[in-house]
């Protein structure tokens, strides 16, 4: 990890339901990386978008067990974090709408929640 990682404590977790495939997770991550407001924060080094194994799946969970975590780097103000959360929710909804148009079947259900990364 790089210098400054010690101040990371706030993030946003995006989880897709058990119908999601690895392709869905990768496609959603790429979609988030291209969202203009998120892309700007990432370019400035204030945001990291990571794909990782799920941390709180119930025992015997059959899904792929992957989640996307957006990590706010540094001591982000509450207003920045709240806007990031709102933008992430809008971006996930836009990805779901796009997926409905380009693939058959319904997209996976998504959950977008704030997460305290220091507590994990």
PDB file of C-alpha atoms in Angstrom:
ATOM      1  CA  UNK A   1       0.000   0.000   0.000  1.00  0.00           C
ATOM      2  CA  UNK A   2       1.122   3.538  -0.623  1.00  0.00           C
ATOM      3  CA  UNK A   3       1.652   6.441   1.708  1.00  0.00           C
ATOM      4  CA  UNK A   4      -1.596   7.981   2.893  1.00  0.00           C
ATOM      5  CA  UNK A   5      -3.459   4.689   2.953  1.00  0.00           C
ATOM      6  CA  UNK A   6      -3.713   4.972   6.722  1.00  0.00           C
ATOM      7  CA  UNK A   7      -6.343   7.692   6.355  1.00  0.00           C
ATOM      8  CA  UNK A   8      -8.672   5.458   4.368  1.00  0.00           C
ATOM      9  CA  UNK A   9     -11.764   4.718   6.377  1.00  0.00           C
ATOM     10  CA  UNK A  10     -14.747   5.502   4.199  1.00  0.00           C
ATOM     11  CA  UNK A  11     -15.917   3.616   1.228  1.00  0.00           C
ATOM     12  CA  UNK A  12     -18.917   2.523  -0.749  1.00  0.00           C
ATOM     13  CA  UNK A  13     -19.643  -1.146  -1.307  1.00  0.00           C
ATOM     14  CA  UNK A  14     -21.548  -2.255  -4.394  1.00  0.00           C
ATOM     15  CA  UNK A  15     -22.847  -5.808  -4.196  1.00  0.00           C
ATOM     16  CA  UNK A  16     -24.741  -7.630  -6.910  1.00  0.00           C
ATOM     17  CA  UNK A  17     -27.142 -10.442  -6.077  1.00  0.00           C
ATOM     18  CA  UNK A  18     -26.450 -14.127  -6.669  1.00  0.00           C
ATOM     19  CA  UNK A  19     -27.588 -13.992 -10.307  1.00  0.00           C
ATOM     20  CA  UNK A  20     -24.544 -11.842 -11.175  1.00  0.00           C
ATOM     21  CA  UNK A  21     -21.737 -13.308 -13.243  1.00  0.00           C
ATOM     22  CA  UNK A  22     -18.057 -12.357 -13.214  1.00  0.00           C
ATOM     23  CA  UNK A  23     -18.814 -10.522 -16.472  1.00  0.00           C
ATOM     24  CA  UNK A  24     -21.456  -8.440 -14.674  1.00  0.00           C
ATOM     25  CA  UNK A  25     -19.003  -7.464 -11.928  1.00  0.00           C
ATOM     26  CA  UNK A  26     -16.292  -6.540 -14.453  1.00  0.00           C
ATOM     27  CA  UNK A  27     -18.738  -4.627 -16.642  1.00  0.00           C
ATOM     28  CA  UNK A  28     -20.100  -2.645 -13.697  1.00  0.00           C
ATOM     29  CA  UNK A  29     -16.580  -1.817 -12.478  1.00  0.00           C
ATOM     30  CA  UNK A  30     -15.629  -0.580 -15.960  1.00  0.00           C
ATOM     31  CA  UNK A  31     -18.869   1.452 -16.103  1.00  0.00           C
ATOM     32  CA  UNK A  32     -18.088   3.108 -12.759  1.00  0.00           C
ATOM     33  CA  UNK A  33     -14.528   3.879 -13.863  1.00  0.00           C
ATOM     34  CA  UNK A  34     -15.905   5.750 -16.900  1.00  0.00           C
ATOM     35  CA  UNK A  35     -18.470   7.830 -14.975  1.00  0.00           C
ATOM     36  CA  UNK A  36     -17.219  11.418 -15.298  1.00  0.00           C
ATOM     37  CA  UNK A  37     -17.507  12.528 -11.634  1.00  0.00           C
ATOM     38  CA  UNK A  38     -15.941   9.281 -10.405  1.00  0.00           C
ATOM     39  CA  UNK A  39     -13.299   9.315 -13.138  1.00  0.00           C
ATOM     40  CA  UNK A  40     -12.217  12.818 -12.060  1.00  0.00           C
ATOM     41  CA  UNK A  41     -11.789  11.792  -8.419  1.00  0.00           C
ATOM     42  CA  UNK A  42      -9.848   8.692  -9.469  1.00  0.00           C
ATOM     43  CA  UNK A  43      -7.590  10.711 -11.769  1.00  0.00           C
ATOM     44  CA  UNK A  44      -6.853  13.108  -8.878  1.00  0.00           C
ATOM     45  CA  UNK A  45      -5.914  10.165  -6.636  1.00  0.00           C
ATOM     46  CA  UNK A  46      -8.873  10.696  -4.280  1.00  0.00           C
ATOM     47  CA  UNK A  47     -10.784   7.568  -5.272  1.00  0.00           C
ATOM     48  CA  UNK A  48      -9.919   3.945  -5.909  1.00  0.00           C
ATOM     49  CA  UNK A  49     -12.344   1.484  -7.454  1.00  0.00           C
ATOM     50  CA  UNK A  50     -11.509  -2.091  -6.457  1.00  0.00           C
ATOM     51  CA  UNK A  51     -12.952  -5.508  -7.127  1.00  0.00           C
ATOM     52  CA  UNK A  52     -12.627  -7.940  -4.226  1.00  0.00           C
ATOM     53  CA  UNK A  53     -14.074 -11.036  -2.646  1.00  0.00           C
ATOM     54  CA  UNK A  54     -17.212 -10.333  -0.669  1.00  0.00           C
ATOM     55  CA  UNK A  55     -16.638  -9.886   3.037  1.00  0.00           C
ATOM     56  CA  UNK A  56     -20.002 -10.748   4.544  1.00  0.00           C
ATOM     57  CA  UNK A  57     -21.624 -13.428   2.421  1.00  0.00           C
ATOM     58  CA  UNK A  58     -23.604 -15.924   4.487  1.00  0.00           C
ATOM     59  CA  UNK A  59     -22.174 -19.445   4.860  1.00  0.00           C
ATOM     60  CA  UNK A  60     -23.023 -21.584   1.859  1.00  0.00           C
ATOM     61  CA  UNK A  61     -23.713 -18.531  -0.342  1.00  0.00           C
ATOM     62  CA  UNK A  62     -23.844 -19.704  -3.945  1.00  0.00           C
ATOM     63  CA  UNK A  63     -23.149 -16.404  -5.722  1.00  0.00           C
ATOM     64  CA  UNK A  64     -19.792 -15.400  -7.135  1.00  0.00           C
ATOM     65  CA  UNK A  65     -18.932 -13.643  -3.892  1.00  0.00           C
ATOM     66  CA  UNK A  66     -17.439 -10.553  -5.520  1.00  0.00           C
ATOM     67  CA  UNK A  67     -18.103  -6.925  -4.728  1.00  0.00           C
ATOM     68  CA  UNK A  68     -16.868  -3.565  -5.924  1.00  0.00           C
ATOM     69  CA  UNK A  69     -15.562  -1.117  -3.358  1.00  0.00           C
ATOM     70  CA  UNK A  70     -15.063   2.579  -4.016  1.00  0.00           C
ATOM     71  CA  UNK A  71     -12.487   3.852  -1.538  1.00  0.00           C
ATOM     72  CA  UNK A  72     -12.338   7.559  -0.726  1.00  0.00           C
ATOM     73  CA  UNK A  73      -8.667   8.291  -0.114  1.00  0.00           C
ATOM     74  CA  UNK A  74      -7.766  10.973   2.409  1.00  0.00           C
ATOM     75  CA  UNK A  75      -9.925  12.843   4.827  1.00  0.00           C
ATOM     76  CA  UNK A  76     -12.894  13.468   2.530  1.00  0.00           C
ATOM     77  CA  UNK A  77     -15.512  15.894   3.775  1.00  0.00           C
ATOM     78  CA  UNK A  78     -18.999  14.579   4.478  1.00  0.00           C
ATOM     79  CA  UNK A  79     -20.398  16.562   1.566  1.00  0.00           C
ATOM     80  CA  UNK A  80     -17.940  14.914  -0.857  1.00  0.00           C
ATOM     81  CA  UNK A  81     -18.753  11.469   0.512  1.00  0.00           C
ATOM     82  CA  UNK A  82     -22.517  12.015   0.309  1.00  0.00           C
ATOM     83  CA  UNK A  83     -22.217  13.201  -3.297  1.00  0.00           C
ATOM     84  CA  UNK A  84     -19.996  10.215  -4.132  1.00  0.00           C
ATOM     85  CA  UNK A  85     -22.597   7.860  -2.650  1.00  0.00           C
ATOM     86  CA  UNK A  86     -25.412   9.521  -4.624  1.00  0.00           C
ATOM     87  CA  UNK A  87     -23.376   9.475  -7.846  1.00  0.00           C
ATOM     88  CA  UNK A  88     -22.496   5.810  -7.354  1.00  0.00           C
ATOM     89  CA  UNK A  89     -26.171   4.926  -6.889  1.00  0.00           C
ATOM     90  CA  UNK A  90     -27.071   6.832 -10.078  1.00  0.00           C
ATOM     91  CA  UNK A  91     -24.243   5.122 -12.001  1.00  0.00           C
ATOM     92  CA  UNK A  92     -25.306   1.649 -10.865  1.00  0.00           C
ATOM     93  CA  UNK A  93     -28.919   2.369 -11.889  1.00  0.00           C
ATOM     94  CA  UNK A  94     -27.697   3.594 -15.300  1.00  0.00           C
ATOM     95  CA  UNK A  95     -25.604   0.418 -15.731  1.00  0.00           C
ATOM     96  CA  UNK A  96     -28.651  -1.722 -14.900  1.00  0.00           C
ATOM     97  CA  UNK A  97     -30.767   0.164 -17.464  1.00  0.00           C
ATOM     98  CA  UNK A  98     -28.061  -0.233 -20.090  1.00  0.00           C
ATOM     99  CA  UNK A  99     -27.683  -3.952 -19.354  1.00  0.00           C
ATOM    100  CA  UNK A 100     -31.445  -4.432 -19.833  1.00  0.00           C
ATOM    101  CA  UNK A 101     -31.068  -3.000 -23.333  1.00  0.00           C
ATOM    102  CA  UNK A 102     -27.994  -4.948 -24.431  1.00  0.00           C
ATOM    103  CA  UNK A 103     -28.474  -8.357 -22.770  1.00  0.00           C
ATOM    104  CA  UNK A 104     -31.389 -10.695 -22.308  1.00  0.00           C
ATOM    105  CA  UNK A 105     -32.879 -11.140 -18.871  1.00  0.00           C
ATOM    106  CA  UNK A 106     -32.983  -8.801 -15.945  1.00  0.00           C
ATOM    107  CA  UNK A 107     -29.756  -7.385 -14.559  1.00  0.00           C
ATOM    108  CA  UNK A 108     -28.666  -8.487 -11.093  1.00  0.00           C
ATOM    109  CA  UNK A 109     -30.129  -6.571  -8.186  1.00  0.00           C
ATOM    110  CA  UNK A 110     -27.555  -4.180  -6.729  1.00  0.00           C
ATOM    111  CA  UNK A 111     -26.994  -2.876  -3.221  1.00  0.00           C
ATOM    112  CA  UNK A 112     -24.976   0.327  -2.777  1.00  0.00           C
ATOM    113  CA  UNK A 113     -24.074   1.045   0.820  1.00  0.00           C
ATOM    114  CA  UNK A 114     -21.541   3.106   2.769  1.00  0.00           C
ATOM    115  CA  UNK A 115     -18.958   0.989   4.534  1.00  0.00           C
ATOM    116  CA  UNK A 116     -16.367   1.747   7.227  1.00  0.00           C
ATOM    117  CA  UNK A 117     -13.201   0.188   5.840  1.00  0.00           C
ATOM    118  CA  UNK A 118     -11.293   0.576   9.100  1.00  0.00           C
ATOM    119  CA  UNK A 119     -13.682  -1.826  10.793  1.00  0.00           C
ATOM    120  CA  UNK A 120     -13.136  -4.704   8.375  1.00  0.00           C
TER     121      UNK A 120
END
